Structures are given as structure tokens and as C-alpha cells.
PDB file of C-alpha atoms in Angstrom:
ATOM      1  CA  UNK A  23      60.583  -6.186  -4.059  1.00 35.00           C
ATOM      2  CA  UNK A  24      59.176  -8.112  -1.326  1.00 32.00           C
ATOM      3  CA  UNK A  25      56.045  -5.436  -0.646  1.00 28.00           C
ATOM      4  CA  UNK A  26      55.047  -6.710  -4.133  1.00 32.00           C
ATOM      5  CA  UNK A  27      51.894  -8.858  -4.352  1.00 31.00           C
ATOM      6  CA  UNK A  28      52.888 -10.454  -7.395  1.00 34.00           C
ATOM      7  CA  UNK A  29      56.389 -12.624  -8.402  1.00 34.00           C
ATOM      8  CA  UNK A  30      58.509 -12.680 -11.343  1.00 37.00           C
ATOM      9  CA  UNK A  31      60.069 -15.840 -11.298  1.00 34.00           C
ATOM     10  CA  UNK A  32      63.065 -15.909 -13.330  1.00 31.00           C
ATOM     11  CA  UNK A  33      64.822 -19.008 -14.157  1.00 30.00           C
ATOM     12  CA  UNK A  34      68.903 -19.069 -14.891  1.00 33.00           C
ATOM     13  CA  UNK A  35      69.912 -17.450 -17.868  1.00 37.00           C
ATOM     14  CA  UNK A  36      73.145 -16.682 -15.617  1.00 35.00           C
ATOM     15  CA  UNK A  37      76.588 -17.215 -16.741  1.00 35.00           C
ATOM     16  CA  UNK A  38      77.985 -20.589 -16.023  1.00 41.00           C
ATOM     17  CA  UNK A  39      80.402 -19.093 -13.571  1.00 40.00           C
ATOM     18  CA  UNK A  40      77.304 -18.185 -11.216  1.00 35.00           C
ATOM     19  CA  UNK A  41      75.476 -21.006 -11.586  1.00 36.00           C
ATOM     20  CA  UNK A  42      78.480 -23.176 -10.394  1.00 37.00           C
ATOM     21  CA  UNK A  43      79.061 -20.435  -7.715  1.00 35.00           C
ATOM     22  CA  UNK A  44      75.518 -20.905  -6.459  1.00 32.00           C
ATOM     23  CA  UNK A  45      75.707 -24.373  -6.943  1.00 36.00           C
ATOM     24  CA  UNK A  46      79.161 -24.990  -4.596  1.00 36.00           C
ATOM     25  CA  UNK A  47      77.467 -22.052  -1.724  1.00 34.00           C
ATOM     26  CA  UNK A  48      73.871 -22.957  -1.796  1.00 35.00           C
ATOM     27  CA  UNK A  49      73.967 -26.510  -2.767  1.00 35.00           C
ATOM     28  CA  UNK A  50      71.693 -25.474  -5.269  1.00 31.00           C
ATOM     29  CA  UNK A  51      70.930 -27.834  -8.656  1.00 30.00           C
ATOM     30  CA  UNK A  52      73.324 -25.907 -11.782  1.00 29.00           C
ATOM     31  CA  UNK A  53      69.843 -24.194 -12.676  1.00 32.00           C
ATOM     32  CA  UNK A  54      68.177 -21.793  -9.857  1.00 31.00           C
ATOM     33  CA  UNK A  55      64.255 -22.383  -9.736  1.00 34.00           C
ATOM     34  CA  UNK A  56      62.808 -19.105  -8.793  1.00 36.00           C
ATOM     35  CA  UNK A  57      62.660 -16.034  -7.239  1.00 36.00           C
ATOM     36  CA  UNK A  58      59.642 -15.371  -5.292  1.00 39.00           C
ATOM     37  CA  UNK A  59      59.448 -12.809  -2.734  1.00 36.00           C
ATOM     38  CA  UNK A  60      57.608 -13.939   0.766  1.00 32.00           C
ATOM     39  CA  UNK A  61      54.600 -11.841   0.435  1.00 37.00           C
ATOM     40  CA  UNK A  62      54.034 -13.388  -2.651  1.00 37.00           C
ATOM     41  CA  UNK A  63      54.078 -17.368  -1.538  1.00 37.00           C
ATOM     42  CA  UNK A  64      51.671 -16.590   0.849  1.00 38.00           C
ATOM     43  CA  UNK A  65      49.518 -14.676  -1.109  1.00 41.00           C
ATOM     44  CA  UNK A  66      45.986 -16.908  -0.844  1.00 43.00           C
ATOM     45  CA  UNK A  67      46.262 -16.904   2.893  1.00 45.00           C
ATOM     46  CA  UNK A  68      45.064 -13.810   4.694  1.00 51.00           C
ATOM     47  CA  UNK A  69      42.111 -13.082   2.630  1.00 58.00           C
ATOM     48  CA  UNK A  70      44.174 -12.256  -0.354  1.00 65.00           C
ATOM     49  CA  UNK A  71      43.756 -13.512  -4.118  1.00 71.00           C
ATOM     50  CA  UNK A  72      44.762 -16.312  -4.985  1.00 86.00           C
ATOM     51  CA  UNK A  73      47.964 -16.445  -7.727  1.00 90.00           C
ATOM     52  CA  UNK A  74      47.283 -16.937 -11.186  1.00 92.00           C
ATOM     53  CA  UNK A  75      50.642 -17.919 -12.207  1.00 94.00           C
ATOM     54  CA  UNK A  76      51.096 -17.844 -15.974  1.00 93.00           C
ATOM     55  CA  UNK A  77      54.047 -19.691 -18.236  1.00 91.00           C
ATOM     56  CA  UNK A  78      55.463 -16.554 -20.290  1.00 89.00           C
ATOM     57  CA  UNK A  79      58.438 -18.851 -21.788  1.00 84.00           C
ATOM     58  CA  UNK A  80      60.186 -21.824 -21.243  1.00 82.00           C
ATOM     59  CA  UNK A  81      61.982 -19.817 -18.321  1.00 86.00           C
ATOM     60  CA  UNK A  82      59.854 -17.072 -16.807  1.00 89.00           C
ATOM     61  CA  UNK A  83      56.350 -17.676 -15.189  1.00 91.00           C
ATOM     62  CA  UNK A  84      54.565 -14.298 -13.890  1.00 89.00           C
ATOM     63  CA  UNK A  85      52.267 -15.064 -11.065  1.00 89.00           C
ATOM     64  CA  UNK A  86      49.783 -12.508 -10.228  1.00 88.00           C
ATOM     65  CA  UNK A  87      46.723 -11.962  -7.337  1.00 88.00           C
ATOM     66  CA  UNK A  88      43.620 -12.067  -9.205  1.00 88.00           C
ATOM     67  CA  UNK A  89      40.276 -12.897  -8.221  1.00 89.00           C
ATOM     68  CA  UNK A  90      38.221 -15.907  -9.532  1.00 91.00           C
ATOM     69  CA  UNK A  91      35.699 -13.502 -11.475  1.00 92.00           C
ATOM     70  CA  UNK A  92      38.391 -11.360 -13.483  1.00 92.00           C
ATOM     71  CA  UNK A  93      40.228 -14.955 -14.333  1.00 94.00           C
ATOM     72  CA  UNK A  94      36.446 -16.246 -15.333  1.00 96.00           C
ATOM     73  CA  UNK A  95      36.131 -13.047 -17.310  1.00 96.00           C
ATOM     74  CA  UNK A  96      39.586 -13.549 -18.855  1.00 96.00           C
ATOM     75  CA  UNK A  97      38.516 -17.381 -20.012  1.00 97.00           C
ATOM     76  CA  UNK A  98      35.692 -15.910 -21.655  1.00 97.00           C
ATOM     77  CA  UNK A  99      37.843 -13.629 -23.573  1.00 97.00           C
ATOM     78  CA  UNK A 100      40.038 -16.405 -24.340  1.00 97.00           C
ATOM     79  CA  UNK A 101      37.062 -18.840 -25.558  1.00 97.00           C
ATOM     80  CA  UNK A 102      35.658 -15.586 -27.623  1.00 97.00           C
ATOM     81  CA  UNK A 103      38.873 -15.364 -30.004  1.00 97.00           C
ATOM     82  CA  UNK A 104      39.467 -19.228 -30.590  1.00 97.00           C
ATOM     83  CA  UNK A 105      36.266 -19.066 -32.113  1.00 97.00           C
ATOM     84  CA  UNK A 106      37.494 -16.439 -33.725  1.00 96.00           C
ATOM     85  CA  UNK A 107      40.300 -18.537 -35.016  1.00 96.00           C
ATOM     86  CA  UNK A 108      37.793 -21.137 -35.434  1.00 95.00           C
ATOM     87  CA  UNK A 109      35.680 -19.401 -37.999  1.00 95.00           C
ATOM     88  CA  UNK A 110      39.532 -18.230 -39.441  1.00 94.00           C
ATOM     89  CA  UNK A 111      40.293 -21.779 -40.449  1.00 93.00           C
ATOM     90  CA  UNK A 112      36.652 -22.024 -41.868  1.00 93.00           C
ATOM     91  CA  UNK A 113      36.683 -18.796 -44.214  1.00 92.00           C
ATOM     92  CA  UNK A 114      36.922 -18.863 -47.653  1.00 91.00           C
ATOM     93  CA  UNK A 115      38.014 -15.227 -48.368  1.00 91.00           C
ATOM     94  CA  UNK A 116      40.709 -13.632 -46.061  1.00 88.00           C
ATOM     95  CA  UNK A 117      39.122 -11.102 -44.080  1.00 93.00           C
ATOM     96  CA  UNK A 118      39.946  -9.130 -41.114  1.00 95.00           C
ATOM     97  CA  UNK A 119      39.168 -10.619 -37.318  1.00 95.00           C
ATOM     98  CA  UNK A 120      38.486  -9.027 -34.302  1.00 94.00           C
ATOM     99  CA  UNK A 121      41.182  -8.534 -31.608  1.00 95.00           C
ATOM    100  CA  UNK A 122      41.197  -9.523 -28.108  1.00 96.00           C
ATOM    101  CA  UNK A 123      41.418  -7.210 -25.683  1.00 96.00           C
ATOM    102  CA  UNK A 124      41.005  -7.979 -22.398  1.00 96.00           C
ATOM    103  CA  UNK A 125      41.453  -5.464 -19.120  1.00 95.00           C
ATOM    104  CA  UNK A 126      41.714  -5.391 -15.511  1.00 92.00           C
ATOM    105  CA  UNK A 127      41.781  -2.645 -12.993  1.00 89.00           C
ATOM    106  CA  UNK A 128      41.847  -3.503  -9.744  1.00 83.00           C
ATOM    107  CA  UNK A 129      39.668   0.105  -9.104  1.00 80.00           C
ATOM    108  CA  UNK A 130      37.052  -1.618 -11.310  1.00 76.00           C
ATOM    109  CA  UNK A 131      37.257  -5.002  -9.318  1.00 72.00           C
ATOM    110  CA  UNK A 132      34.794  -5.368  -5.917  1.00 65.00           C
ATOM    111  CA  UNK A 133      36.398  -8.778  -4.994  1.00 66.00           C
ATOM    112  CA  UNK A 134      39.841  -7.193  -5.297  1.00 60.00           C
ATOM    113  CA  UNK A 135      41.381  -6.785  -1.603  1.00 53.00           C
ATOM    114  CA  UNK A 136      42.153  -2.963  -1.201  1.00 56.00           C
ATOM    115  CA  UNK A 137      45.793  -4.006   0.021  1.00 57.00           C
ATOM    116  CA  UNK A 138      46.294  -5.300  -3.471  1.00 65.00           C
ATOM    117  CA  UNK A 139      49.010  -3.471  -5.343  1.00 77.00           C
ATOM    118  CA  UNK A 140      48.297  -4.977  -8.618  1.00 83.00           C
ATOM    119  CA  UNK A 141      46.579  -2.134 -10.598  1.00 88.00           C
ATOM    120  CA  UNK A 142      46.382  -3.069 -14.433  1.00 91.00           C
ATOM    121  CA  UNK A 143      46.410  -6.374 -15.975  1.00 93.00           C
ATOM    122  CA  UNK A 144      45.907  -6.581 -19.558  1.00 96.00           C
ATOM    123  CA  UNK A 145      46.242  -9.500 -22.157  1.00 96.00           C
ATOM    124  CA  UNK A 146      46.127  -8.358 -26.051  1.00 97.00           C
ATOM    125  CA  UNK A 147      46.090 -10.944 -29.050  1.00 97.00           C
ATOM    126  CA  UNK A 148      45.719 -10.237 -32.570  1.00 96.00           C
ATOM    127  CA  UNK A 149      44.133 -13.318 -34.615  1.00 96.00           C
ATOM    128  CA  UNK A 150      45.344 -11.238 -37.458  1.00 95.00           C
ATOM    129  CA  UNK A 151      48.941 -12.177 -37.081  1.00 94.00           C
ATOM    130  CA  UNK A 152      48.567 -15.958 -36.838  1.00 95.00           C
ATOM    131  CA  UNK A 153      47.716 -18.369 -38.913  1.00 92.00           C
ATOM    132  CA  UNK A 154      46.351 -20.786 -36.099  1.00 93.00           C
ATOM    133  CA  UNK A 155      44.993 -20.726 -32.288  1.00 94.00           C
ATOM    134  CA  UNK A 156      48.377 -22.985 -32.211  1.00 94.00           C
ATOM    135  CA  UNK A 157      50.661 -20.857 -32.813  1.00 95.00           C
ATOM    136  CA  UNK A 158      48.891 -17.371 -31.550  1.00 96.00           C
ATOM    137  CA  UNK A 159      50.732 -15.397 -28.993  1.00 96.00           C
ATOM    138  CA  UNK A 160      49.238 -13.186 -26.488  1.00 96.00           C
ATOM    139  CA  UNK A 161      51.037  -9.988 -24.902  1.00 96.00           C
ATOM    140  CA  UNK A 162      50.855  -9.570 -21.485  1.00 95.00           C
ATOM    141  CA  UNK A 163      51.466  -6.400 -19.560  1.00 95.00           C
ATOM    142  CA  UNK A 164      51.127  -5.647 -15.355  1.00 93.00           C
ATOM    143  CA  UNK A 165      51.424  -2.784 -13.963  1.00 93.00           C
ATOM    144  CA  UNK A 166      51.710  -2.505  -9.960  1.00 89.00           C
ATOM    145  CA  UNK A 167      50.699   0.717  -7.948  1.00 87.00           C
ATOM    146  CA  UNK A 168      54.416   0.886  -6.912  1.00 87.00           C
ATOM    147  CA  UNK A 169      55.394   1.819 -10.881  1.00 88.00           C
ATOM    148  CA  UNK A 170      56.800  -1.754 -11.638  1.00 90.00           C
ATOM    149  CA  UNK A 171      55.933  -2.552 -15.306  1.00 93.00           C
ATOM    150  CA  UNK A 172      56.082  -5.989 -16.798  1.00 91.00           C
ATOM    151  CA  UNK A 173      55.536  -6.440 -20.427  1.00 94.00           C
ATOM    152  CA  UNK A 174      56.104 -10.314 -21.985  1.00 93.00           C
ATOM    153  CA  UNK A 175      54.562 -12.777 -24.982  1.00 94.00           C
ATOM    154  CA  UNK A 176      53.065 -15.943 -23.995  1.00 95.00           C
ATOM    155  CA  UNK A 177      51.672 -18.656 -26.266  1.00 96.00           C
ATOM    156  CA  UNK A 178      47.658 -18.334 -26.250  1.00 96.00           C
ATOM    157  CA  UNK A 179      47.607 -22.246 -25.663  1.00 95.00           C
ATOM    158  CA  UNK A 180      49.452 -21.946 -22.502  1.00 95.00           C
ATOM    159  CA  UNK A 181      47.732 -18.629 -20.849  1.00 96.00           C
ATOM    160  CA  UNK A 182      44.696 -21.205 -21.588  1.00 97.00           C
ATOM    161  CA  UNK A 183      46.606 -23.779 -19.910  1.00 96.00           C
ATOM    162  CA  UNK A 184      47.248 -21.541 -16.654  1.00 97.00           C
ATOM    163  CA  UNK A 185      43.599 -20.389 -16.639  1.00 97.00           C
ATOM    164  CA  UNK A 186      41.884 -23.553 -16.109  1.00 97.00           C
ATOM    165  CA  UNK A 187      44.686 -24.074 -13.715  1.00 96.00           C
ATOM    166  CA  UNK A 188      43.849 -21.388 -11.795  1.00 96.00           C
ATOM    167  CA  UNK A 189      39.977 -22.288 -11.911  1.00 96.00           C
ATOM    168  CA  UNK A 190      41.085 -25.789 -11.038  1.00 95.00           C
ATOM    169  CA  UNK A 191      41.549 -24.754  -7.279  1.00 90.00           C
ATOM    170  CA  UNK A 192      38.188 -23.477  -6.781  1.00 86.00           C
TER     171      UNK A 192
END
């Protein structure tokens, strides 16, 4: 996995035997931190994207290359249905909202390096489902050019967390 551009970093859900394995070979804390391949850490240098690295769970954090304009396109999508939720709280009549829907291709992307193996990024969220922006989940799915497909929830609050994170550095 170390071609990939992007990193799934899993934290321990291992059995305890492993962990205390690690632990007494690697001198490792009981909980391993992350897997991230090379490529991956080094990602902003060379001319590539930089990470957006997003907080799926209390355990798992996807970080993918992305460009500042598809992240400032992603915000916008982001602001757009928590006024949706927004004008939720306000109605007097239940009534059906608007999904977001928001896409990347990397074909559709000039600032995306052509090295960059990332080729569909997509973050759904139905303000149907939820009763608040609080508690509204967002699903996530990436697909890479090499076939690798990662689907995963994430709270709304925190993808809006990671994306002025991300914005942060520029």
C-alpha cells in the first residue's frame, strides 16, 4: 500500500495479546498510533496536495491529497446544508430538505497533480435523517485509481472541524 497517495490510519482495535506483543518488541505505548505509508507523510512536499486528513471515528482518521479549491468547494457544500439545518430548526411544518452531495474527480480537477491516484472523493449527508446539524452524519467514500475503496460515517461537525483545518495551513 505504500504507492498509495492517501493513508488509512487505523488505531488498535487489536486483541490485547498483540498490543502487549507490540508493546514488549517495539516499545510501543499498549495502543498503536497509526499506519501511514511513506508516500503518504510526505505527501505536500514535491509539488503534491496537501493531506486533508479527516476524523471518521474516535479511532480511524482518513487523510487524503486534495487541493485547496476542491476543499474550498467542499466548505461551501458544508455551509450550504447547515443552513439547511438552520431553516430545519426554524420550520413550522415538517417538510422535506435538500441533500448534500458533494463530488470530486480528480479528471475534473486542473490543480490536481497527474501522479495523483486519488480518483473519486465524495461526501453525502441527508438533513432528512437528523434532527440537528449536531448530530448529522456524513458518508464518506474514496476511491483510488488502484481499485482501493473506502466507505466510512463521520460526524458533519467534525468533517467541518478537519476542513478549516485543512484551510488553516494556507
Amino acid at each position: 500500500l505504500g504507492y498509495l497517495n492517501f493513508a488509512v490510519m487505523i488505531l488498535n482495535k487489536a486483541q490485547p495479546g498483540l498490543r502487549s506483543s507490540l508493546a514488549r518488541h517495539h516499545h510501543a505505548a499498549k495502543r498503536i498510533t497509526a499506519v501511514r505509508p511513506r508516500a503518504a507523510a510526505g505527501a505536500s512536499a514535491g509539488g503534491k496536495a496537501p493531506l486533508l486528513e479527516m476524523h471518521v471515528s474516535n479511532d480511524t482518521t482518513v487523510s487524503v491529497p486534495i487541493s485547496q479549491q476542491a476543499v474550498k468547494q467542499l466548505q461551501a457544500a458544508i455551509a450550504a446544508v447547515l443552513q439547511t439545518f438552520a431553516a430545519k430548526q426554524k420550520a413550522e411544518r415538517p417538510q422535506r430538505w435538500p441533500m448534500m452531495e458533494w463530488r470530486f474527480k480528480s479528471s475534473d480537477d486542473p490543480e490536481a497533480s497527474a501522479g495523483s491516484e486519488v480518483e473519486f472523493f465524495e461526501v453525502y449527508c441527508n438533513p432528512n435523517g437528523f434532527s440537528s446539524a449536531f448530530e448529522a452524519r456524513t458518508l464518506l467514500t474514496l476511491r483510488t485509481q488502484g481499485g482501493v475503496k473506502v466507505s466510512s460515517e463521520a460526524k458533519l461537525s467534525a468533517l467541518q472541524a478537519d476542513v478549516e483545518n485543512y484551510l488553516q495551513q494556507f
